[in-house]
Amino acid sequence: MPRNYAYEPRPAYGRGRPKHKWNKPYASLEAHRGGEVEGMCPSNIPAETVLELLNNGVEHFVGGSSEHPKNIFNVHEGVPYKAHVTRYGRSYHAFPCRKRDIPPRIWRPLLALAAQRNCKHELEKWFNDHS
């Protein structure tokens, strides 16, 4: 069944910018005070690419009765992304993540996607650099 989820950035929550956004053309994981790590999306990723990744990723359901996935995982240019529900059944917001943020049963399908997109080596490097 084709999916048609929407991308909806997470609100700023008083930070003055939407969470996971910055003005640099590459993805990163940035540490904040207290040890919290925030995945930062590249500033130049096209909206069409975001929607394609969202609607063609690896779904992660929690519980047996969920109609919509809690998370959707994908890889773009060697960077793993985790999409999390913004509005249930309608929209998600996504961000770069660490390997430990990805359920083990998602690793193999994610590596297969990376191989299809010729970025498996880059994904493995990301995992090694951001464990």
PDB file of N, CA and C in Angstrom, residues 45-85:
ATOM      1  N   ILE A  45      18.708  20.106   1.720  1.00  0.00           N
ATOM      2  CA  ILE A  45      17.973  18.914   1.296  1.00  0.00           C
ATOM      3  C   ILE A  45      16.612  19.336   0.749  1.00  0.00           C
ATOM      4  N   PRO A  46      16.301  18.982  -0.499  1.00  0.00           N
ATOM      5  CA  PRO A  46      15.034  19.413  -1.105  1.00  0.00           C
ATOM      6  C   PRO A  46      13.819  18.759  -0.452  1.00  0.00           C
ATOM      7  N   ALA A  47      12.717  19.480  -0.413  1.00  0.00           N
ATOM      8  CA  ALA A  47      11.472  18.974   0.180  1.00  0.00           C
ATOM      9  C   ALA A  47      11.019  17.690  -0.508  1.00  0.00           C
ATOM     10  N   GLU A  48      11.225  17.595  -1.816  1.00  0.00           N
ATOM     11  CA  GLU A  48      10.824  16.387  -2.552  1.00  0.00           C
ATOM     12  C   GLU A  48      11.609  15.174  -2.051  1.00  0.00           C
ATOM     13  N   THR A  49      12.880  15.373  -1.750  1.00  0.00           N
ATOM     14  CA  THR A  49      13.718  14.286  -1.231  1.00  0.00           C
ATOM     15  C   THR A  49      13.228  13.857   0.144  1.00  0.00           C
ATOM     16  N   VAL A  50      12.890  14.818   0.972  1.00  0.00           N
ATOM     17  CA  VAL A  50      12.395  14.513   2.321  1.00  0.00           C
ATOM     18  C   VAL A  50      11.139  13.656   2.229  1.00  0.00           C
ATOM     19  N   LEU A  51      10.212  14.025   1.366  1.00  0.00           N
ATOM     20  CA  LEU A  51       8.965  13.257   1.220  1.00  0.00           C
ATOM     21  C   LEU A  51       9.227  11.863   0.667  1.00  0.00           C
ATOM     22  N   GLU A  52      10.145  11.757  -0.293  1.00  0.00           N
ATOM     23  CA  GLU A  52      10.480  10.453  -0.858  1.00  0.00           C
ATOM     24  C   GLU A  52      11.065   9.553   0.227  1.00  0.00           C
ATOM     25  N   LEU A  53      11.971  10.078   1.028  1.00  0.00           N
ATOM     26  CA  LEU A  53      12.579   9.300   2.111  1.00  0.00           C
ATOM     27  C   LEU A  53      11.536   8.882   3.140  1.00  0.00           C
ATOM     28  N   LEU A  54      10.653   9.785   3.466  1.00  0.00           N
ATOM     29  CA  LEU A  54       9.615   9.516   4.457  1.00  0.00           C
ATOM     30  C   LEU A  54       8.655   8.418   3.983  1.00  0.00           C
ATOM     31  N   ASN A  55       8.251   8.489   2.743  1.00  0.00           N
ATOM     32  CA  ASN A  55       7.244   7.566   2.239  1.00  0.00           C
ATOM     33  C   ASN A  55       7.816   6.263   1.678  1.00  0.00           C
ATOM     34  N   ASN A  56       9.128   6.122   1.657  1.00  0.00           N
ATOM     35  CA  ASN A  56       9.752   4.907   1.143  1.00  0.00           C
ATOM     36  C   ASN A  56      10.776   4.332   2.106  1.00  0.00           C
ATOM     37  N   GLY A  57      10.640   4.638   3.380  1.00  0.00           N
ATOM     38  CA  GLY A  57      11.580   4.143   4.374  1.00  0.00           C
ATOM     39  C   GLY A  57      11.133   2.848   5.020  1.00  0.00           C
ATOM     40  N   VAL A  58      11.885   2.449   6.024  1.00  0.00           N
ATOM     41  CA  VAL A  58      11.618   1.220   6.771  1.00  0.00           C
ATOM     42  C   VAL A  58      10.759   1.591   7.985  1.00  0.00           C
ATOM     43  N   GLU A  59       9.560   1.049   8.013  1.00  0.00           N
ATOM     44  CA  GLU A  59       8.625   1.382   9.092  1.00  0.00           C
ATOM     45  C   GLU A  59       8.944   0.590  10.364  1.00  0.00           C
ATOM     46  N   HIS A  60       8.753   1.255  11.489  1.00  0.00           N
ATOM     47  CA  HIS A  60       8.946   0.624  12.800  1.00  0.00           C
ATOM     48  C   HIS A  60       7.664   0.801  13.596  1.00  0.00           C
ATOM     49  N   PHE A  61       6.964  -0.316  13.783  1.00  0.00           N
ATOM     50  CA  PHE A  61       5.725  -0.315  14.548  1.00  0.00           C
ATOM     51  C   PHE A  61       6.019  -0.730  15.982  1.00  0.00           C
ATOM     52  N   VAL A  62       5.305  -0.123  16.922  1.00  0.00           N
ATOM     53  CA  VAL A  62       5.427  -0.471  18.324  1.00  0.00           C
ATOM     54  C   VAL A  62       4.059  -0.946  18.780  1.00  0.00           C
ATOM     55  N   GLY A  63       3.999  -2.144  19.293  1.00  0.00           N
ATOM     56  CA  GLY A  63       2.720  -2.710  19.699  1.00  0.00           C
ATOM     57  C   GLY A  63       2.028  -3.359  18.503  1.00  0.00           C
ATOM     58  N   GLY A  64       1.145  -4.275  18.763  1.00  0.00           N
ATOM     59  CA  GLY A  64       0.499  -5.023  17.693  1.00  0.00           C
ATOM     60  C   GLY A  64      -0.681  -4.357  17.038  1.00  0.00           C
ATOM     61  N   SER A  65      -1.183  -3.269  17.608  1.00  0.00           N
ATOM     62  CA  SER A  65      -2.412  -2.697  17.073  1.00  0.00           C
ATOM     63  C   SER A  65      -2.212  -1.373  16.341  1.00  0.00           C
ATOM     64  N   SER A  66      -0.980  -0.948  16.167  1.00  0.00           N
ATOM     65  CA  SER A  66      -0.734   0.334  15.515  1.00  0.00           C
ATOM     66  C   SER A  66      -1.061   0.261  14.034  1.00  0.00           C
ATOM     67  N   GLU A  67      -1.801   1.238  13.565  1.00  0.00           N
ATOM     68  CA  GLU A  67      -2.106   1.346  12.137  1.00  0.00           C
ATOM     69  C   GLU A  67      -0.979   2.076  11.405  1.00  0.00           C
ATOM     70  N   HIS A  68      -0.333   2.991  12.097  1.00  0.00           N
ATOM     71  CA  HIS A  68       0.739   3.785  11.508  1.00  0.00           C
ATOM     72  C   HIS A  68       2.015   3.565  12.308  1.00  0.00           C
ATOM     73  N   PRO A  69       3.163   3.611  11.626  1.00  0.00           N
ATOM     74  CA  PRO A  69       4.425   3.374  12.337  1.00  0.00           C
ATOM     75  C   PRO A  69       4.749   4.496  13.315  1.00  0.00           C
ATOM     76  N   LYS A  70       5.422   4.126  14.397  1.00  0.00           N
ATOM     77  CA  LYS A  70       5.900   5.133  15.339  1.00  0.00           C
ATOM     78  C   LYS A  70       7.069   5.889  14.722  1.00  0.00           C
ATOM     79  N   ASN A  71       7.928   5.144  14.011  1.00  0.00           N
ATOM     80  CA  ASN A  71       9.095   5.736  13.358  1.00  0.00           C
ATOM     81  C   ASN A  71       9.237   5.182  11.954  1.00  0.00           C
ATOM     82  N   ILE A  72       9.902   5.949  11.115  1.00  0.00           N
ATOM     83  CA  ILE A  72      10.280   5.507   9.779  1.00  0.00           C
ATOM     84  C   ILE A  72      11.764   5.824   9.648  1.00  0.00           C
ATOM     85  N   PHE A  73      12.535   4.824   9.247  1.00  0.00           N
ATOM     86  CA  PHE A  73      13.977   4.989   9.109  1.00  0.00           C
ATOM     87  C   PHE A  73      14.362   4.966   7.640  1.00  0.00           C
ATOM     88  N   ASN A  74      15.355   5.769   7.289  1.00  0.00           N
ATOM     89  CA  ASN A  74      15.858   5.782   5.930  1.00  0.00           C
ATOM     90  C   ASN A  74      17.302   6.250   5.953  1.00  0.00           C
ATOM     91  N   VAL A  75      17.938   6.241   4.792  1.00  0.00           N
ATOM     92  CA  VAL A  75      19.318   6.697   4.677  1.00  0.00           C
ATOM     93  C   VAL A  75      19.421   7.598   3.454  1.00  0.00           C
ATOM     94  N   HIS A  76      20.149   8.694   3.634  1.00  0.00           N
ATOM     95  CA  HIS A  76      20.362   9.648   2.533  1.00  0.00           C
ATOM     96  C   HIS A  76      21.826  10.079   2.572  1.00  0.00           C
ATOM     97  N   GLU A  77      22.511   9.820   1.469  1.00  0.00           N
ATOM     98  CA  GLU A  77      23.928  10.181   1.346  1.00  0.00           C
ATOM     99  C   GLU A  77      24.762   9.641   2.515  1.00  0.00           C
ATOM    100  N   GLY A  78      24.434   8.423   2.939  1.00  0.00           N
ATOM    101  CA  GLY A  78      25.190   7.770   3.995  1.00  0.00           C
ATOM    102  C   GLY A  78      24.814   8.143   5.411  1.00  0.00           C
ATOM    103  N   VAL A  79      23.800   8.973   5.572  1.00  0.00           N
ATOM    104  CA  VAL A  79      23.366   9.403   6.904  1.00  0.00           C
ATOM    105  C   VAL A  79      22.026   8.739   7.229  1.00  0.00           C
ATOM    106  N   PRO A  80      21.920   8.064   8.384  1.00  0.00           N
ATOM    107  CA  PRO A  80      20.641   7.474   8.775  1.00  0.00           C
ATOM    108  C   PRO A  80      19.711   8.549   9.338  1.00  0.00           C
ATOM    109  N   TYR A  81      18.455   8.456   8.955  1.00  0.00           N
ATOM    110  CA  TYR A  81      17.439   9.385   9.450  1.00  0.00           C
ATOM    111  C   TYR A  81      16.343   8.611  10.154  1.00  0.00           C
ATOM    112  N   LYS A  82      15.867   9.194  11.236  1.00  0.00           N
ATOM    113  CA  LYS A  82      14.761   8.641  11.999  1.00  0.00           C
ATOM    114  C   LYS A  82      13.623   9.654  11.940  1.00  0.00           C
ATOM    115  N   ALA A  83      12.500   9.226  11.385  1.00  0.00           N
ATOM    116  CA  ALA A  83      11.315  10.088  11.357  1.00  0.00           C
ATOM    117  C   ALA A  83      10.418   9.685  12.520  1.00  0.00           C
ATOM    118  N   HIS A  84       9.964  10.665  13.246  1.00  0.00           N
ATOM    119  CA  HIS A  84       9.118  10.457  14.419  1.00  0.00           C
ATOM    120  C   HIS A  84       7.790  11.162  14.194  1.00  0.00           C
ATOM    121  N   VAL A  85       6.744  10.600  14.751  1.00  0.00           N
ATOM    122  CA  VAL A  85       5.397  11.157  14.573  1.00  0.00           C
ATOM    123  C   VAL A  85       5.326  12.610  15.043  1.00  0.00           C
TER     124      VAL A  85
END
